[in-house]
Each structure stands twice: as C-alpha cells, then as structure tokens.
C-alpha cells in the first residue's frame, strides 16, 4: 500500500499537462488575482492549446522551447506567449517595440 501511494504521488507531481494524451482543460490562478484557462489539445501529432484570457479565446500552437512547453498565439499580430514549466506558467505578449510585457505570472493550476 505504501508503494502505491508513493507511485501515485510521484505521477501526480511530475505530470505536465502537455504530456497527457487527449484534451485537458486546466484552470490557472495567477499573481494579482488573475485567472485564465487553457485547453491543451494533445490528441494530434501537432499539439495545440486554446487559452481563455480576459474574455477572449486565443488559439495557440507549440513552438520550440529551451525548457518546459511554450505556446505562441496563432494570430501573430496578437503575439501572446504561454510558457509552462512543471506546474507553473507565465503569459507574455511582445509589443510593437519588441519589448515583452508580462500579462500573468506565477500561474498555477489544477485539472
């Protein structure tokens, strides 16, 4: 029984939503009482995500990342970037002057 508990604890703490098969909806609570939802769409060979932020749906696609998972908005004019590593995430947007603006930080969620 102790081994089952340890194994299930390991699986729950080491699981990244982008590693799970199928579609997974995660609600994130971020610093400054900001909330957002992300539906990870991992059923295809090209993982995608759909983010709900400030009453708008933002379709995203997986892009290369040095660490963690990084999604960019499909609409390149919007320039949203959702970057997760482990259980934490950060949402940024690149402005016209090439400066990166942080929209939501210290985001943690649960399925």
PDB file of C-alpha atoms in Angstrom:
ATOM      1  CA  UNK A   1       0.000   0.000   0.000  1.00  0.00           C
ATOM      2  CA  UNK A   2       2.848   2.378   0.811  1.00  0.00           C
ATOM      3  CA  UNK A   3       4.359   1.775  -2.639  1.00  0.00           C
ATOM      4  CA  UNK A   4       1.074   2.564  -4.413  1.00  0.00           C
ATOM      5  CA  UNK A   5       0.810   5.857  -2.518  1.00  0.00           C
ATOM      6  CA  UNK A   6       4.407   6.795  -3.376  1.00  0.00           C
ATOM      7  CA  UNK A   7       3.957   5.911  -7.043  1.00  0.00           C
ATOM      8  CA  UNK A   8       0.693   7.850  -7.360  1.00  0.00           C
ATOM      9  CA  UNK A   9       2.239  10.851  -5.564  1.00  0.00           C
ATOM     10  CA  UNK A  10       5.179  10.802  -7.983  1.00  0.00           C
ATOM     11  CA  UNK A  11       2.912  10.610 -11.020  1.00  0.00           C
ATOM     12  CA  UNK A  12       0.746  13.496  -9.839  1.00  0.00           C
ATOM     13  CA  UNK A  13       3.644  15.805  -9.025  1.00  0.00           C
ATOM     14  CA  UNK A  14       5.697  15.070 -12.142  1.00  0.00           C
ATOM     15  CA  UNK A  15       2.861  15.337 -14.660  1.00  0.00           C
ATOM     16  CA  UNK A  16       2.886  18.235 -17.094  1.00  0.00           C
ATOM     17  CA  UNK A  17      -0.477  18.895 -18.843  1.00  0.00           C
ATOM     18  CA  UNK A  18       1.304  18.915 -22.192  1.00  0.00           C
ATOM     19  CA  UNK A  19       2.443  15.325 -21.552  1.00  0.00           C
ATOM     20  CA  UNK A  20      -1.087  13.972 -21.088  1.00  0.00           C
ATOM     21  CA  UNK A  21      -2.898  12.379 -24.063  1.00  0.00           C
ATOM     22  CA  UNK A  22      -6.117  13.893 -25.401  1.00  0.00           C
ATOM     23  CA  UNK A  23      -7.615  17.237 -24.401  1.00  0.00           C
ATOM     24  CA  UNK A  24      -7.045  18.603 -20.906  1.00  0.00           C
ATOM     25  CA  UNK A  25      -8.637  21.774 -19.521  1.00  0.00           C
ATOM     26  CA  UNK A  26      -6.599  23.460 -16.788  1.00  0.00           C
ATOM     27  CA  UNK A  27      -7.798  26.492 -14.809  1.00  0.00           C
ATOM     28  CA  UNK A  28      -4.870  28.628 -13.645  1.00  0.00           C
ATOM     29  CA  UNK A  29      -4.793  31.110 -10.770  1.00  0.00           C
ATOM     30  CA  UNK A  30      -2.035  33.695 -11.216  1.00  0.00           C
ATOM     31  CA  UNK A  31      -0.467  36.509  -9.182  1.00  0.00           C
ATOM     32  CA  UNK A  32      -2.557  39.659  -8.696  1.00  0.00           C
ATOM     33  CA  UNK A  33      -5.724  37.522  -8.693  1.00  0.00           C
ATOM     34  CA  UNK A  34      -5.589  36.948 -12.469  1.00  0.00           C
ATOM     35  CA  UNK A  35      -7.240  33.817 -13.803  1.00  0.00           C
ATOM     36  CA  UNK A  36      -7.041  32.023 -17.130  1.00  0.00           C
ATOM     37  CA  UNK A  37      -7.976  28.668 -18.629  1.00  0.00           C
ATOM     38  CA  UNK A  38      -6.024  26.575 -21.092  1.00  0.00           C
ATOM     39  CA  UNK A  39      -7.325  23.585 -23.021  1.00  0.00           C
ATOM     40  CA  UNK A  40      -4.341  21.512 -24.111  1.00  0.00           C
ATOM     41  CA  UNK A  41      -5.126  19.630 -27.322  1.00  0.00           C
ATOM     42  CA  UNK A  42      -2.589  16.808 -27.423  1.00  0.00           C
ATOM     43  CA  UNK A  43      -4.576  14.277 -29.459  1.00  0.00           C
ATOM     44  CA  UNK A  44      -2.738  15.079 -32.705  1.00  0.00           C
ATOM     45  CA  UNK A  45       0.923  14.962 -33.649  1.00  0.00           C
ATOM     46  CA  UNK A  46       0.955  18.800 -33.575  1.00  0.00           C
ATOM     47  CA  UNK A  47      -0.009  19.815 -30.008  1.00  0.00           C
ATOM     48  CA  UNK A  48      -2.129  22.944 -29.710  1.00  0.00           C
ATOM     49  CA  UNK A  49      -3.786  24.891 -26.933  1.00  0.00           C
ATOM     50  CA  UNK A  50      -6.730  27.237 -26.630  1.00  0.00           C
ATOM     51  CA  UNK A  51      -6.424  29.864 -23.919  1.00  0.00           C
ATOM     52  CA  UNK A  52      -9.282  31.841 -22.400  1.00  0.00           C
ATOM     53  CA  UNK A  53      -7.904  35.155 -21.103  1.00  0.00           C
ATOM     54  CA  UNK A  54      -9.766  38.424 -20.438  1.00  0.00           C
ATOM     55  CA  UNK A  55     -12.929  37.133 -22.142  1.00  0.00           C
ATOM     56  CA  UNK A  56     -11.189  36.184 -25.373  1.00  0.00           C
ATOM     57  CA  UNK A  57     -10.231  32.823 -26.840  1.00  0.00           C
ATOM     58  CA  UNK A  58      -6.634  32.639 -28.033  1.00  0.00           C
ATOM     59  CA  UNK A  59      -5.728  29.647 -30.239  1.00  0.00           C
ATOM     60  CA  UNK A  60      -2.072  28.673 -29.815  1.00  0.00           C
ATOM     61  CA  UNK A  61       0.463  26.220 -31.193  1.00  0.00           C
ATOM     62  CA  UNK A  62       3.521  24.588 -29.656  1.00  0.00           C
ATOM     63  CA  UNK A  63       6.857  26.249 -30.513  1.00  0.00           C
ATOM     64  CA  UNK A  64      10.442  25.272 -29.636  1.00  0.00           C
ATOM     65  CA  UNK A  65      11.494  25.944 -26.056  1.00  0.00           C
ATOM     66  CA  UNK A  66      14.772  25.545 -24.220  1.00  0.00           C
ATOM     67  CA  UNK A  67      12.911  24.260 -21.170  1.00  0.00           C
ATOM     68  CA  UNK A  68       9.258  23.463 -20.474  1.00  0.00           C
ATOM     69  CA  UNK A  69       6.484  23.934 -23.034  1.00  0.00           C
ATOM     70  CA  UNK A  70       5.999  27.150 -24.980  1.00  0.00           C
ATOM     71  CA  UNK A  71       2.919  28.086 -26.981  1.00  0.00           C
ATOM     72  CA  UNK A  72       2.562  31.056 -29.345  1.00  0.00           C
ATOM     73  CA  UNK A  73      -0.720  32.574 -30.466  1.00  0.00           C
ATOM     74  CA  UNK A  74      -1.808  31.510 -33.947  1.00  0.00           C
ATOM     75  CA  UNK A  75      -2.591  35.163 -34.698  1.00  0.00           C
ATOM     76  CA  UNK A  76       0.937  36.544 -34.936  1.00  0.00           C
ATOM     77  CA  UNK A  77      -0.409  40.099 -34.647  1.00  0.00           C
ATOM     78  CA  UNK A  78      -1.504  39.318 -31.066  1.00  0.00           C
ATOM     79  CA  UNK A  79       1.954  37.946 -30.111  1.00  0.00           C
ATOM     80  CA  UNK A  80       0.847  36.034 -26.994  1.00  0.00           C
ATOM     81  CA  UNK A  81       3.293  33.526 -25.491  1.00  0.00           C
ATOM     82  CA  UNK A  82       2.227  30.961 -22.855  1.00  0.00           C
ATOM     83  CA  UNK A  83       5.245  29.279 -21.238  1.00  0.00           C
ATOM     84  CA  UNK A  84       4.894  26.464 -18.725  1.00  0.00           C
ATOM     85  CA  UNK A  85       7.492  24.553 -16.794  1.00  0.00           C
ATOM     86  CA  UNK A  86       6.306  21.898 -14.380  1.00  0.00           C
ATOM     87  CA  UNK A  87       3.160  23.222 -12.692  1.00  0.00           C
ATOM     88  CA  UNK A  88       3.888  26.939 -13.247  1.00  0.00           C
ATOM     89  CA  UNK A  89       3.093  29.213 -16.186  1.00  0.00           C
ATOM     90  CA  UNK A  90       3.600  32.768 -17.401  1.00  0.00           C
ATOM     91  CA  UNK A  91       1.726  34.683 -20.111  1.00  0.00           C
ATOM     92  CA  UNK A  92       3.537  37.406 -22.037  1.00  0.00           C
ATOM     93  CA  UNK A  93       2.923  39.472 -25.155  1.00  0.00           C
ATOM     94  CA  UNK A  94       5.528  41.011 -27.413  1.00  0.00           C
ATOM     95  CA  UNK A  95       4.764  44.653 -28.079  1.00  0.00           C
ATOM     96  CA  UNK A  96       5.414  46.562 -31.298  1.00  0.00           C
ATOM     97  CA  UNK A  97       8.690  47.950 -29.884  1.00  0.00           C
ATOM     98  CA  UNK A  98       9.872  44.316 -29.350  1.00  0.00           C
ATOM     99  CA  UNK A  99       9.592  44.657 -25.557  1.00  0.00           C
ATOM    100  CA  UNK A 100       7.959  41.730 -23.778  1.00  0.00           C
ATOM    101  CA  UNK A 101       5.026  42.598 -21.498  1.00  0.00           C
ATOM    102  CA  UNK A 102       4.092  40.169 -18.705  1.00  0.00           C
ATOM    103  CA  UNK A 103       0.298  39.760 -18.592  1.00  0.00           C
ATOM    104  CA  UNK A 104       0.073  36.973 -15.986  1.00  0.00           C
ATOM    105  CA  UNK A 105       2.827  35.472 -13.845  1.00  0.00           C
ATOM    106  CA  UNK A 106       3.148  32.815 -11.137  1.00  0.00           C
ATOM    107  CA  UNK A 107       0.252  30.859 -12.635  1.00  0.00           C
ATOM    108  CA  UNK A 108      -0.555  27.520 -11.006  1.00  0.00           C
ATOM    109  CA  UNK A 109      -3.430  25.277 -11.933  1.00  0.00           C
ATOM    110  CA  UNK A 110      -5.307  22.079 -11.359  1.00  0.00           C
ATOM    111  CA  UNK A 111      -7.252  19.951 -13.863  1.00  0.00           C
TER     112      UNK A 111
END
